[in-house]
Amino acid sequence: MNTAGVHPERSQGIPRPDLDHALRAHVEGGVPIVLTGPPGAGKTTLLRRLAASLEAEGWVCIYLDLMAATSSPDRLVESALDALPAGPFAARLPEAL
């Protein structure tokens, strides 16, 4: 345990190779992912682990904290724009139009 009271060996959560594989297959297939569950179930840990794996292969992953942004539509848009790196997405904008 470190001085913050966190067990570094647990920071990646409980290994769930089957779930990791299923989520990765959805992402690679272009299928959007939405995870739901009670607080503390490991949703964020699972997705951050997946994002780290994908980023190591050159993917650009976006993390939006929707709970923080739900207080107003403006905050949601602001959060989304802050999370989107301009370079990689600007180059692909013509494909979206």
Backbone as a printed PyTorch tensor [residue, N CA C, xyz], in Angstrom:
tensor([[[  0.8630,  -1.1680,   0.0000],
         [  0.0000,   0.0000,   0.0000],
         [  0.9080,   1.2290,   0.0000]],

        [[  0.5520,   2.2340,  -0.8400],
         [  1.3630,   3.4470,  -0.8650],
         [  0.8340,   4.4610,   0.1480]],

        [[  1.4460,   5.6460,   0.1870],
         [  1.0750,   6.6460,   1.1970],
         [ -0.3440,   7.1780,   1.0070]],

        [[ -0.9050,   7.0100,  -0.1750],
         [ -2.2720,   7.4630,  -0.4130],
         [ -3.2950,   6.4000,  -0.0120]],

        [[ -2.8090,   5.2500,   0.4790],
         [ -3.7250,   4.1970,   0.8820],
         [ -4.2190,   3.3510,  -0.2780]],

        [[ -3.5120,   3.4040,  -1.4070],
         [ -3.9110,   2.6600,  -2.6010],
         [ -2.9660,   1.4940,  -2.7960]],

        [[ -3.5190,   0.3660,  -3.1520],
         [ -2.7150,  -0.8050,  -3.4740],
         [ -2.3690,  -0.7320,  -4.9600]],

        [[ -1.1160,  -0.3810,  -5.3310],
         [ -0.7600,  -0.2520,  -6.7500],
         [ -1.0600,  -1.5060,  -7.5520]],

        [[ -0.8900,  -2.6650,  -6.9510],
         [ -1.1440,  -3.9070,  -7.6820],
         [ -2.6240,  -4.0830,  -8.0130]],

        [[ -3.5000,  -3.3460,  -7.3740],
         [ -4.9370,  -3.4470,  -7.6330],
         [ -5.4440,  -2.3380,  -8.5430]],

        [[ -4.5870,  -1.4330,  -8.9500],
         [ -5.0420,  -0.2740,  -9.7160],
         [ -5.6340,  -0.6530, -11.0680]],

        [[ -5.2960,  -1.8340, -11.5790],
         [ -5.8550,  -2.2890, -12.8480],
         [ -7.1150,  -3.1230, -12.6520]],

        [[ -7.5760,  -3.2420, -11.4290],
         [ -8.7900,  -3.9860, -11.1500],
         [ -8.5610,  -5.4940, -11.2050]],

        [[ -9.6470,  -6.2130, -11.1280],
         [ -9.6060,  -7.6720, -11.1820],
         [ -9.4690,  -8.0980, -12.6380]],

        [[ -8.5100,  -8.9510, -12.9620],
         [ -8.3740,  -9.4010, -14.3510],
         [ -9.6550, -10.0770, -14.8390]],

        [[-10.1390,  -9.6490, -15.9730],
         [-11.3490, -10.2150, -16.5820],
         [-11.0700, -10.4550, -18.0650]],

        [[-10.2080, -11.4240, -18.4120],
         [ -9.7930, -11.5950, -19.8040],
         [-10.9470, -11.8130, -20.7780]],

        [[-11.9840, -12.5590, -20.3820],
         [-13.1120, -12.7890, -21.2900],
         [-13.8560, -11.4870, -21.5870]],

        [[-14.0790, -10.6860, -20.5480],
         [-14.7640,  -9.4130, -20.7240],
         [-13.8880,  -8.4380, -21.5090]],

        [[-12.5900,  -8.3990, -21.1920],
         [-11.6590,  -7.5500, -21.9370],
         [-11.6990,  -7.9060, -23.4200]],

        [[-11.6590,  -9.1960, -23.7210],
         [-11.6700,  -9.6530, -25.1180],
         [-12.9790,  -9.2650, -25.8190]],

        [[-14.1080,  -9.4480, -25.1340],
         [-15.4080,  -9.1130, -25.7310],
         [-15.5210,  -7.6190, -26.0120]],

        [[-15.0820,  -6.7910, -25.0650],
         [-15.1300,  -5.3390, -25.2800],
         [-14.2260,  -4.9320, -26.4320]],

        [[-13.0350,  -5.4980, -26.4680],
         [-12.0980,  -5.1710, -27.5380],
         [-12.6730,  -5.5680, -28.9020]],

        [[-13.3160,  -6.7130, -28.9790],
         [-13.9210,  -7.1610, -30.2380],
         [-15.0000,  -6.1810, -30.7050]],

        [[-15.7890,  -5.6650, -29.7720],
         [-16.8070,  -4.6780, -30.1320],
         [-16.1650,  -3.4040, -30.6680]],

        [[-15.1490,  -2.9270, -29.9720],
         [-14.4760,  -1.7000, -30.3960],
         [-13.8540,  -1.8820, -31.7770]],

        [[-13.1320,  -2.9690, -31.9680],
         [-12.4780,  -3.2130, -33.2480],
         [-13.4950,  -3.3920, -34.3700]],

        [[-14.7080,  -3.8360, -34.0200],
         [-15.7710,  -3.9860, -35.0120],
         [-16.5630,  -2.7080, -35.2420]],

        [[-16.1860,  -1.6370, -34.5450],
         [-16.8700,  -0.3600, -34.7270],
         [-18.1740,  -0.2470, -33.9610]],

        [[-18.3760,  -1.1100, -32.9790],
         [-19.6110,  -1.1070, -32.2020],
         [-19.4260,  -0.2100, -30.9760]],

        [[-20.3110,   0.7740, -30.7890],
         [-20.2050,   1.6290, -29.5890],
         [-20.3880,   0.8110, -28.3100]],

        [[-19.7690,   1.2860, -27.2420],
         [-19.8530,   0.6060, -25.9520],
         [-20.4470,   1.5540, -24.9190]],

        [[-21.4320,   1.0610, -24.1890],
         [-21.9600,   1.7720, -23.0300],
         [-22.0250,   0.7550, -21.9000]],

        [[-21.3280,   1.0340, -20.8130],
         [-21.3660,   0.1520, -19.6510],
         [-22.2080,   0.7970, -18.5720]],

        [[-23.0430,   0.0060, -17.9400],
         [-23.8300,   0.5020, -16.8220],
         [-23.5930,  -0.4050, -15.6270]],

        [[-23.8280,   0.1160, -14.4630],
         [-23.6730,  -0.6720, -13.2500],
         [-23.5650,   0.2430, -12.0550]],

        [[-23.6140,  -0.3360, -10.8840],
         [-23.5600,   0.4700,  -9.6690],
         [-22.1710,   1.0740,  -9.4630]],

        [[-22.0920,   2.1300,  -8.6680],
         [-20.7930,   2.7190,  -8.3610],
         [-19.8530,   1.6670,  -7.7630]],

        [[-18.6130,   1.7010,  -8.1980],
         [-17.6170,   0.7870,  -7.6570],
         [-17.5760,  -0.5820,  -8.3190]],

        [[-18.3840,  -0.7920,  -9.3550],
         [-18.4250,  -2.0980, -10.0120],
         [-17.2090,  -2.3410, -10.9010]],

        [[-16.4970,  -1.2680, -11.2670],
         [-15.2950,  -1.4280, -12.0800],
         [-15.4310,  -0.9900, -13.5290]],

        [[-16.5000,  -0.2760, -13.8460],
         [-16.7330,   0.1530, -15.2250],
         [-15.5990,   1.0350, -15.7420]],

        [[-15.2520,   2.0400, -14.9790],
         [-14.1960,   2.9750, -15.3990],
         [-12.8570,   2.2650, -15.4750]],

        [[-12.5520,   1.4330, -14.5010],
         [-11.2890,   0.6900, -14.5010],
         [-11.1910,  -0.1950, -15.7320]],

        [[-12.2610,  -0.8750, -16.0630],
         [-12.2980,  -1.7590, -17.2210],
         [-12.0530,  -0.9780, -18.5170]],

        [[-12.7530,   0.1400, -18.6720],
         [-12.6050,   0.9220, -19.8980],
         [-11.2470,   1.6130, -19.9810]],

        [[-10.7140,   2.0440, -18.8570],
         [ -9.3750,   2.6560, -18.8880],
         [ -8.3130,   1.6180, -19.2290]],

        [[ -8.4870,   0.3900, -18.7530],
         [ -7.5510,  -0.6800, -19.1070],
         [ -7.6320,  -0.9700, -20.6060]],

        [[ -8.8400,  -1.0030, -21.1510],
         [ -9.0210,  -1.2130, -22.5820],
         [ -8.4060,  -0.0560, -23.3730]],

        [[ -8.6400,   1.1760, -22.9150],
         [ -8.0880,   2.3450, -23.6000],
         [ -6.5630,   2.3040, -23.6080]],

        [[ -5.9470,   1.9380, -22.5050],
         [ -4.4840,   1.8650, -22.4400],
         [ -3.9500,   0.8400, -23.4330]],

        [[ -4.6320,  -0.2750, -23.5410],
         [ -4.2210,  -1.3170, -24.4790],
         [ -4.3410,  -0.8270, -25.9250]],

        [[ -5.4380,  -0.1620, -26.2320],
         [ -5.6520,   0.3490, -27.5890],
         [ -4.6820,   1.4830, -27.9130]],

        [[ -4.4580,   2.3840, -26.9540],
         [ -3.5360,   3.4990, -27.1830],
         [ -2.1260,   3.0070, -27.4370]],

        [[ -1.7410,   1.8960, -26.8250],
         [ -0.4160,   1.3200, -27.0500],
         [ -0.2570,   0.8540, -28.5000]],

        [[ -1.3830,   0.6570, -29.1700],
         [ -1.3650,   0.2310, -30.5730],
         [ -1.6680,   1.3830, -31.5250]],

        [[ -1.7170,   2.6120, -30.9950],
         [ -1.9100,   3.7730, -31.8530],
         [ -3.3330,   4.3030, -31.9480]],

        [[ -4.2740,   3.7140, -31.2580],
         [ -5.6460,   4.2100, -31.2560],
         [ -5.6980,   5.5270, -30.4840]],

        [[ -6.6870,   6.3420, -30.7920],
         [ -6.9570,   7.5580, -30.0190],
         [ -8.2450,   7.2960, -29.2460]],

        [[ -8.1450,   7.2520, -27.9350],
         [ -9.3010,   6.9560, -27.0860],
         [ -9.7750,   8.2320, -26.4010]],

        [[-11.0690,   8.3670, -26.2770],
         [-11.6880,   9.5440, -25.6740],
         [-12.4170,   9.1150, -24.4090]],

        [[-12.2350,   9.8680, -23.3350],
         [-12.9190,   9.6010, -22.0790],
         [-13.7640,  10.8180, -21.7190]],

        [[-15.0600,  10.6150, -21.6140],
         [-15.9750,  11.6800, -21.1930],
         [-16.6150,  11.2840, -19.8720]],

        [[-16.5120,  12.1420, -18.8910],
         [-17.1680,  11.9210, -17.6110],
         [-18.5640,  12.5300, -17.7090]],

        [[-19.5250,  11.7150, -18.0770],
         [-20.8810,  12.2240, -18.2910],
         [-21.5600,  12.6420, -16.9980]],

        [[-21.1670,  12.0530, -15.8860],
         [-21.7670,  12.4640, -14.6130],
         [-21.4190,  13.9150, -14.3070]],

        [[-20.1920,  14.3000, -14.5800],
         [-19.7770,  15.6840, -14.3300],
         [-20.4270,  16.6530, -15.3100]],

        [[-20.7820,  16.1550, -16.4820],
         [-21.3060,  17.0420, -17.5250],
         [-22.8310,  17.1120, -17.5530]],

        [[-23.5140,  16.3160, -16.7430],
         [-24.9730,  16.2720, -16.8380],
         [-25.6660,  17.4960, -16.2600]],

        [[-24.9400,  18.3410, -15.5630],
         [-25.5870,  19.4990, -14.9460],
         [-26.0560,  20.5150, -15.9800]],

        [[-25.4780,  20.4900, -17.1810],
         [-25.9540,  21.3890, -18.2300],
         [-25.4650,  20.9010, -19.5840]],

        [[-26.2650,  21.1310, -20.6210],
         [-25.8370,  20.7460, -21.9760],
         [-24.5400,  21.4470, -22.3850]],

        [[-24.3600,  22.6790, -21.9450],
         [-23.1390,  23.4100, -22.2870],
         [-21.9090,  22.7040, -21.7310]],

        [[-22.0070,  22.2120, -20.4980],
         [-20.8660,  21.5110, -19.8920],
         [-20.5680,  20.2100, -20.6280]],

        [[-21.6110,  19.5270, -21.1160],
         [-21.4110,  18.2950, -21.8700],
         [-20.6450,  18.5890, -23.1610]],

        [[-21.0820,  19.5930, -23.8940],
         [-20.4100,  19.9580, -25.1510],
         [-18.9780,  20.4000, -24.8700]],

        [[-18.8070,  21.1900, -23.8330],
         [-17.4700,  21.6580, -23.4590],
         [-16.5570,  20.4790, -23.1040]],

        [[-17.0810,  19.5310, -22.3580],
         [-16.2910,  18.3470, -21.9940],
         [-15.9130,  17.5370, -23.2320]],

        [[-16.8610,  17.3740, -24.1390],
         [-16.5870,  16.6080, -25.3560],
         [-15.5210,  17.2930, -26.1990]],

        [[-15.6380,  18.5960, -26.3690],
         [-14.6550,  19.3190, -27.1760],
         [-13.2800,  19.3020, -26.5180]],

        [[-13.2310,  19.3760, -25.1980],
         [-11.9520,  19.3050, -24.4910],
         [-11.3040,  17.9290, -24.6430]],

        [[-12.1190,  16.8850, -24.7220],
         [-11.6020,  15.5220, -24.7880],
         [-11.1210,  15.1270, -26.1810]],

        [[-11.6400,  15.7810, -27.2010],
         [-11.2920,  15.4000, -28.5690],
         [-10.0010,  16.0710, -29.0110]],

        [[ -8.9580,  15.2970, -29.2550],
         [ -7.7220,  15.9050, -29.7480],
         [ -7.9380,  16.3960, -31.1770]],

        [[ -7.6490,  17.6490, -31.4200],
         [ -7.9570,  18.2860, -32.7000],
         [ -7.2530,  17.6180, -33.8710]],

        [[ -5.9820,  17.3060, -33.7420],
         [ -5.2090,  16.7730, -34.8690],
         [ -5.8150,  15.5450, -35.5190]],

        [[ -5.9310,  14.4380, -34.7890],
         [ -6.4250,  13.2110, -35.4150],
         [ -7.8580,  13.3260, -35.9310]],

        [[ -8.6910,  14.0940, -35.2400],
         [-10.0800,  14.1660, -35.6560],
         [-10.3020,  15.1940, -36.7600]],

        [[ -9.5380,  16.2620, -36.7630],
         [ -9.6810,  17.2750, -37.8040],
         [ -9.3560,  16.6820, -39.1690]],

        [[ -8.3710,  15.8140, -39.2070],
         [ -7.9740,  15.1960, -40.4760],
         [ -9.0800,  14.2980, -41.0340]],

        [[ -9.9380,  13.7820, -40.1710],
         [-11.0130,  12.8730, -40.6030],
         [-12.3620,  13.5570, -40.7390]],

        [[-12.4230,  14.8540, -40.4630],
         [-13.6880,  15.5750, -40.5270],
         [-14.3780,  15.4450, -41.8730]],

        [[-13.6820,  15.5460, -43.0140],
         [-14.3730,  15.3960, -44.2980],
         [-15.1180,  14.0740, -44.4460]],

        [[-14.6410,  13.0130, -43.7870],
         [-15.3180,  11.7250, -43.8610],
         [-16.6710,  11.7620, -43.1520]],

        [[-16.8050,  12.6400, -42.1590],
         [-18.0400,  12.7030, -41.3720],
         [-19.1060,  13.5370, -42.0570]],

        [[-18.7290,  14.3390, -42.9990],
         [-19.6980,  15.2370, -43.6660],
         [-20.4010,  14.5560, -44.8010]]])
